[in-house]
N, CA, C and O of each residue as an XYZ file, in Angstrom:
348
protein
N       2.839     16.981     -3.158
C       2.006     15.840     -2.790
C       1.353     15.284     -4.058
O       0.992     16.030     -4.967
N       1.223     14.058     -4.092
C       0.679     13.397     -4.930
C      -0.811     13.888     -4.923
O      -1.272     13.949     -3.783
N      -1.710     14.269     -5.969
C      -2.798     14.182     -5.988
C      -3.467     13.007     -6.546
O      -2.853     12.060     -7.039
N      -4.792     13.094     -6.454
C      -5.810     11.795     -6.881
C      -5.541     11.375     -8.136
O      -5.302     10.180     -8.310
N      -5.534     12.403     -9.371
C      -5.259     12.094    -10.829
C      -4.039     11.468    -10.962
O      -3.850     10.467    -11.652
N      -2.695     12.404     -9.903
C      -1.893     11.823    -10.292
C      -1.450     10.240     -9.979
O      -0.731      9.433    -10.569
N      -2.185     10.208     -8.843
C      -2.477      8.411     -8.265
C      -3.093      7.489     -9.020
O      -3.051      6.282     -8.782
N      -3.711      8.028     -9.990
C      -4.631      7.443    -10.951
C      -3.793      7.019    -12.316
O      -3.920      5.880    -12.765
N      -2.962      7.957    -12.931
C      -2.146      7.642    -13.561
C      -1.107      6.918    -13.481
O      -0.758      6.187    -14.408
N      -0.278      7.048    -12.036
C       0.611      6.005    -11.892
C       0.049      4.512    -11.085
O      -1.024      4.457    -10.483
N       0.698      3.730    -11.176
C       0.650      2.442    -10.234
C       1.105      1.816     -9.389
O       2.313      1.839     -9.625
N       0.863      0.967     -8.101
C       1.502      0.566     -7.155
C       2.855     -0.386     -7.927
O       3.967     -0.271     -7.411
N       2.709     -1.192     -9.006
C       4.147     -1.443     -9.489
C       5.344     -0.941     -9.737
O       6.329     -1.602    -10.065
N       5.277      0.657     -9.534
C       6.415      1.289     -9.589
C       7.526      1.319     -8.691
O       8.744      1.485     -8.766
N       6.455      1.045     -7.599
C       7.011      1.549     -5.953
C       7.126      0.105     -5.513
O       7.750     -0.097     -4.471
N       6.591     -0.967     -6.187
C       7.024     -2.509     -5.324
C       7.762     -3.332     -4.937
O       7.682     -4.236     -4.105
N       8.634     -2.910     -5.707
C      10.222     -3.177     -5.158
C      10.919     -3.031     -4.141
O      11.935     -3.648     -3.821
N      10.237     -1.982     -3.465
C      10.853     -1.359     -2.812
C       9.358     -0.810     -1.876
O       8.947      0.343     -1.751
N       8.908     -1.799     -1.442
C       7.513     -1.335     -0.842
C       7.367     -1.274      0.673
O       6.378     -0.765      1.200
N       8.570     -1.908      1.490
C       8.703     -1.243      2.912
C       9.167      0.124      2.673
O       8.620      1.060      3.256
N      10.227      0.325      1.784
C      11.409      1.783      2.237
C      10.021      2.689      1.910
O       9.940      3.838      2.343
N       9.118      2.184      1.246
C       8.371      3.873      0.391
C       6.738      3.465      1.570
O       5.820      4.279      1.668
N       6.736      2.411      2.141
C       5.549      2.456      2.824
C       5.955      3.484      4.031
O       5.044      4.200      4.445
N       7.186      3.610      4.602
C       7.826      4.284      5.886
C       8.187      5.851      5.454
O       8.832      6.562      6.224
N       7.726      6.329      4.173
C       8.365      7.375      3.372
C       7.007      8.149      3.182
O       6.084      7.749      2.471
N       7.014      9.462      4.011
C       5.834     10.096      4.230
C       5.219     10.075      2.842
O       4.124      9.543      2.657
N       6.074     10.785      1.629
C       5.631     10.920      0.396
C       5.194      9.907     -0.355
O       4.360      9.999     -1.255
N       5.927      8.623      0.116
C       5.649      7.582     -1.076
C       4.461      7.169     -0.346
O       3.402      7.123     -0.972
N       4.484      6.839      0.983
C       3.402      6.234      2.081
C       1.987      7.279      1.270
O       1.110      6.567      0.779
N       1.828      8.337      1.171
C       0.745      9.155      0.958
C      -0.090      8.466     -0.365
O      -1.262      8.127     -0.528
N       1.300      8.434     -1.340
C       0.920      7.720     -2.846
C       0.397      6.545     -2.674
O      -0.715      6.278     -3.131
N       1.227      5.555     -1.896
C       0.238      4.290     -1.619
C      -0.974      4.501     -1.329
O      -1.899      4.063     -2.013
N      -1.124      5.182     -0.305
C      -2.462      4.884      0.445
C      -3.721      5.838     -0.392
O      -4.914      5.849     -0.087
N      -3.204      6.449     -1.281
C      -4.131      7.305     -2.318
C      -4.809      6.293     -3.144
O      -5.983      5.926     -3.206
N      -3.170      5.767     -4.083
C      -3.528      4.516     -5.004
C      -4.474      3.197     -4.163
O      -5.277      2.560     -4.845
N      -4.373      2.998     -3.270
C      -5.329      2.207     -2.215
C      -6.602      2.708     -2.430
O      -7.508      1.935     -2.739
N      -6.774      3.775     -2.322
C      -8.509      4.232     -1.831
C      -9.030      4.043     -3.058
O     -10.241      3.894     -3.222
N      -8.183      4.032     -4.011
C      -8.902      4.258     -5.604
C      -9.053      2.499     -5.724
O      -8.597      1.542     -5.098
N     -10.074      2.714     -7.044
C     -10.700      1.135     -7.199
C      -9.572      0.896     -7.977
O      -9.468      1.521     -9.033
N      -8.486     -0.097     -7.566
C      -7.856     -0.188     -8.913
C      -7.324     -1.757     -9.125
O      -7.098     -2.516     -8.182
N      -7.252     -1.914     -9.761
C      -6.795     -3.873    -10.452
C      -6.721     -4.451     -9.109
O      -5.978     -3.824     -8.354
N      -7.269     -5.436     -8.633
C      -6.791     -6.278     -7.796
C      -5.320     -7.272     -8.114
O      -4.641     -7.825     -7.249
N      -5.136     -7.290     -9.284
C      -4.087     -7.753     -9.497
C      -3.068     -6.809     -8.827
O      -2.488     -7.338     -7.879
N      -2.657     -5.339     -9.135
C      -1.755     -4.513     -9.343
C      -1.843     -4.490     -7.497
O      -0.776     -4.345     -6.901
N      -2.690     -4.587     -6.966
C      -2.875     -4.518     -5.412
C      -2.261     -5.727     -4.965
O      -1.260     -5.621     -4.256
N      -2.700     -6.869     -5.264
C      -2.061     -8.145     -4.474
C      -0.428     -7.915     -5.535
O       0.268     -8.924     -5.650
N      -0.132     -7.118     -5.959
C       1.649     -7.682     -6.196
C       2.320     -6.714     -5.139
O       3.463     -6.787     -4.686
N       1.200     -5.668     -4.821
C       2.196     -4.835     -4.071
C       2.187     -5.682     -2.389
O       3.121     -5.753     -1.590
N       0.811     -6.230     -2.264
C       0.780     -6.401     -0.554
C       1.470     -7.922     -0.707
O       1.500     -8.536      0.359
N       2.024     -8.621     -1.852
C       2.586    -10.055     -1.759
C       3.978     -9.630     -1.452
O       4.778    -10.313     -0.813
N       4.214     -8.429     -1.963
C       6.121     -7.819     -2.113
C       5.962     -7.170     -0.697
O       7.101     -6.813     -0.397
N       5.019     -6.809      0.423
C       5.164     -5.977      1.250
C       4.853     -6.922      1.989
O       5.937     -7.108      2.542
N       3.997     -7.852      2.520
C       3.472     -8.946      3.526
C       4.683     -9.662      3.557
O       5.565     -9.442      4.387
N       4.742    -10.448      2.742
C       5.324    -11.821      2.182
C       6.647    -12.139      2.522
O       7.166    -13.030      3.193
N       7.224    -10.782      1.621
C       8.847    -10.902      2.234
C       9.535    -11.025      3.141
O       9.298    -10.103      3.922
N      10.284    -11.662      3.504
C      10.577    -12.457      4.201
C      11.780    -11.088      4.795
O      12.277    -10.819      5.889
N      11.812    -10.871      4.295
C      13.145     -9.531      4.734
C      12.692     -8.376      5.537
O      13.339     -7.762      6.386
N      11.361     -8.154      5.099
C      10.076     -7.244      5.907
C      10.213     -6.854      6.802
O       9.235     -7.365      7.347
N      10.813     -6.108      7.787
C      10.425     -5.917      9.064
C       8.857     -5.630      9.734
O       8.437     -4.625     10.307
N       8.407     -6.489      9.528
C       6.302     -5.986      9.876
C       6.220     -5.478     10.953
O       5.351     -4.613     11.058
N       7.142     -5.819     12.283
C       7.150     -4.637     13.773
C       7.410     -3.519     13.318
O       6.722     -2.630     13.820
N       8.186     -3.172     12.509
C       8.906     -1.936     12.072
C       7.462     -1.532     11.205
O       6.641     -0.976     11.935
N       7.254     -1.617     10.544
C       6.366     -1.182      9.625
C       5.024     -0.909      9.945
O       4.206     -0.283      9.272
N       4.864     -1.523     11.203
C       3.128     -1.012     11.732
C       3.880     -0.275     13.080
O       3.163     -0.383     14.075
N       5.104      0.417     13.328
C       5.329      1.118     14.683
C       5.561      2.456     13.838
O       5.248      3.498     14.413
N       6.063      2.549     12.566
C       6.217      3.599     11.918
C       4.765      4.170     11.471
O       3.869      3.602     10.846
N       4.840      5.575     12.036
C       4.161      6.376     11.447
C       3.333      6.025      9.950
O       2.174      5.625      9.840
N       4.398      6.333      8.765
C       3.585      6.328      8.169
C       3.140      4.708      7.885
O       1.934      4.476      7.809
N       4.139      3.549      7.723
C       4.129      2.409      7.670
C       2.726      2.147      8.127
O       1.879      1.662      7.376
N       2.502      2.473      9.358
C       1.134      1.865     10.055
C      -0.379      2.359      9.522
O      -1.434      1.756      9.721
N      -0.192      3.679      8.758
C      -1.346      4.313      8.190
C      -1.560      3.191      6.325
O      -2.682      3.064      5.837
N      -0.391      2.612      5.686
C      -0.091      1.811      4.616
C      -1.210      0.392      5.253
O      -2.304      0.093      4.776
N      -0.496     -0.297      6.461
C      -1.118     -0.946      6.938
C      -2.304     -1.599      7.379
O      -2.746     -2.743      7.483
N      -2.766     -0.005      7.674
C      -4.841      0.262      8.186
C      -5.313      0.002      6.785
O      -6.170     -0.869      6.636
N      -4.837      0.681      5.697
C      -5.350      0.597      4.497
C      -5.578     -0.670      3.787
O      -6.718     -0.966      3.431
N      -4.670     -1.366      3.578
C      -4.062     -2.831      3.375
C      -5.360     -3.713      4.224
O      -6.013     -4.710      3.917
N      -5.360     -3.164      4.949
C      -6.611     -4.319      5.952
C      -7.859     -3.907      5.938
O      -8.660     -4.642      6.516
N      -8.417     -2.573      5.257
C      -9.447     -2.218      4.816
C      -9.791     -2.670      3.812
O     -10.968     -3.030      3.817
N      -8.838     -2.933      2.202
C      -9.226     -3.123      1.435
C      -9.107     -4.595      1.281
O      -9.436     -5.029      0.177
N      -8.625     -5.609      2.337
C      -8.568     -6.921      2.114
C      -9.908     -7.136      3.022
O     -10.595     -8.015      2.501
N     -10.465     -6.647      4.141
C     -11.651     -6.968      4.538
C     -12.372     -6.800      3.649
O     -12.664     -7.787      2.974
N     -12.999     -5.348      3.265
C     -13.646     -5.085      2.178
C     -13.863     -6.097      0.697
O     -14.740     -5.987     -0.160
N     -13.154     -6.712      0.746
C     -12.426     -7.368     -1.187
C     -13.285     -9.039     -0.156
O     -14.018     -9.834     -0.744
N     -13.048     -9.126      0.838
C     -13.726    -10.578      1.740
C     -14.866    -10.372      1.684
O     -15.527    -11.289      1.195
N     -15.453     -9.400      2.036
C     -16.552     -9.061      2.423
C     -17.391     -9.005      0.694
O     -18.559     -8.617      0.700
N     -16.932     -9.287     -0.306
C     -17.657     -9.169     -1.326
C     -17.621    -10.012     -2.246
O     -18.204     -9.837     -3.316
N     -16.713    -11.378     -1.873
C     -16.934    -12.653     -2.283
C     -17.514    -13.959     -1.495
O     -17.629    -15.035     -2.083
């Protein structure tokens, strides 16, 4: 399992490419939602939720019925309320 440091060291750009297959991917899903809780670039955050929202290829039913997909999801809408809530 990914720990905190190691979430800290890497970045959601690694995994954005490819940010449904690893949001539905217990292991990668864990790393997201780690790298989520941590304060980190709003930039490096909106490239991952523009490559994961946005795309048009997305399955978003699929992705909030999946397990882990839907825990990626809760997060994603915590930290965009939160990020509203402070401008």
């Amino acid at each position: 399992m990914i720990n905190q440091i190691d979430a800290a060291l890497l970045t959601l750009d690694i995994v954005k490419d490819k940010a449904f297959e690893c949001s539905v991917d217990q292991k990668c899903s864990r790393f997201i939602q780690e790298r989520l809780r941590l304060d980190i670039d709003m930039n490096e955050q909106s490239r991952f939720f523009d490559k994961l929202l946005k795309d048009p290829r997305v399955d978003f039913e699929k992705l909030v019925k999946d397990q882990n997909g839907n825990y990626v999801v809760q997060r994603i809408q915590i930290n965009t309320t939160n990020d509203q809530e402070y401008h």
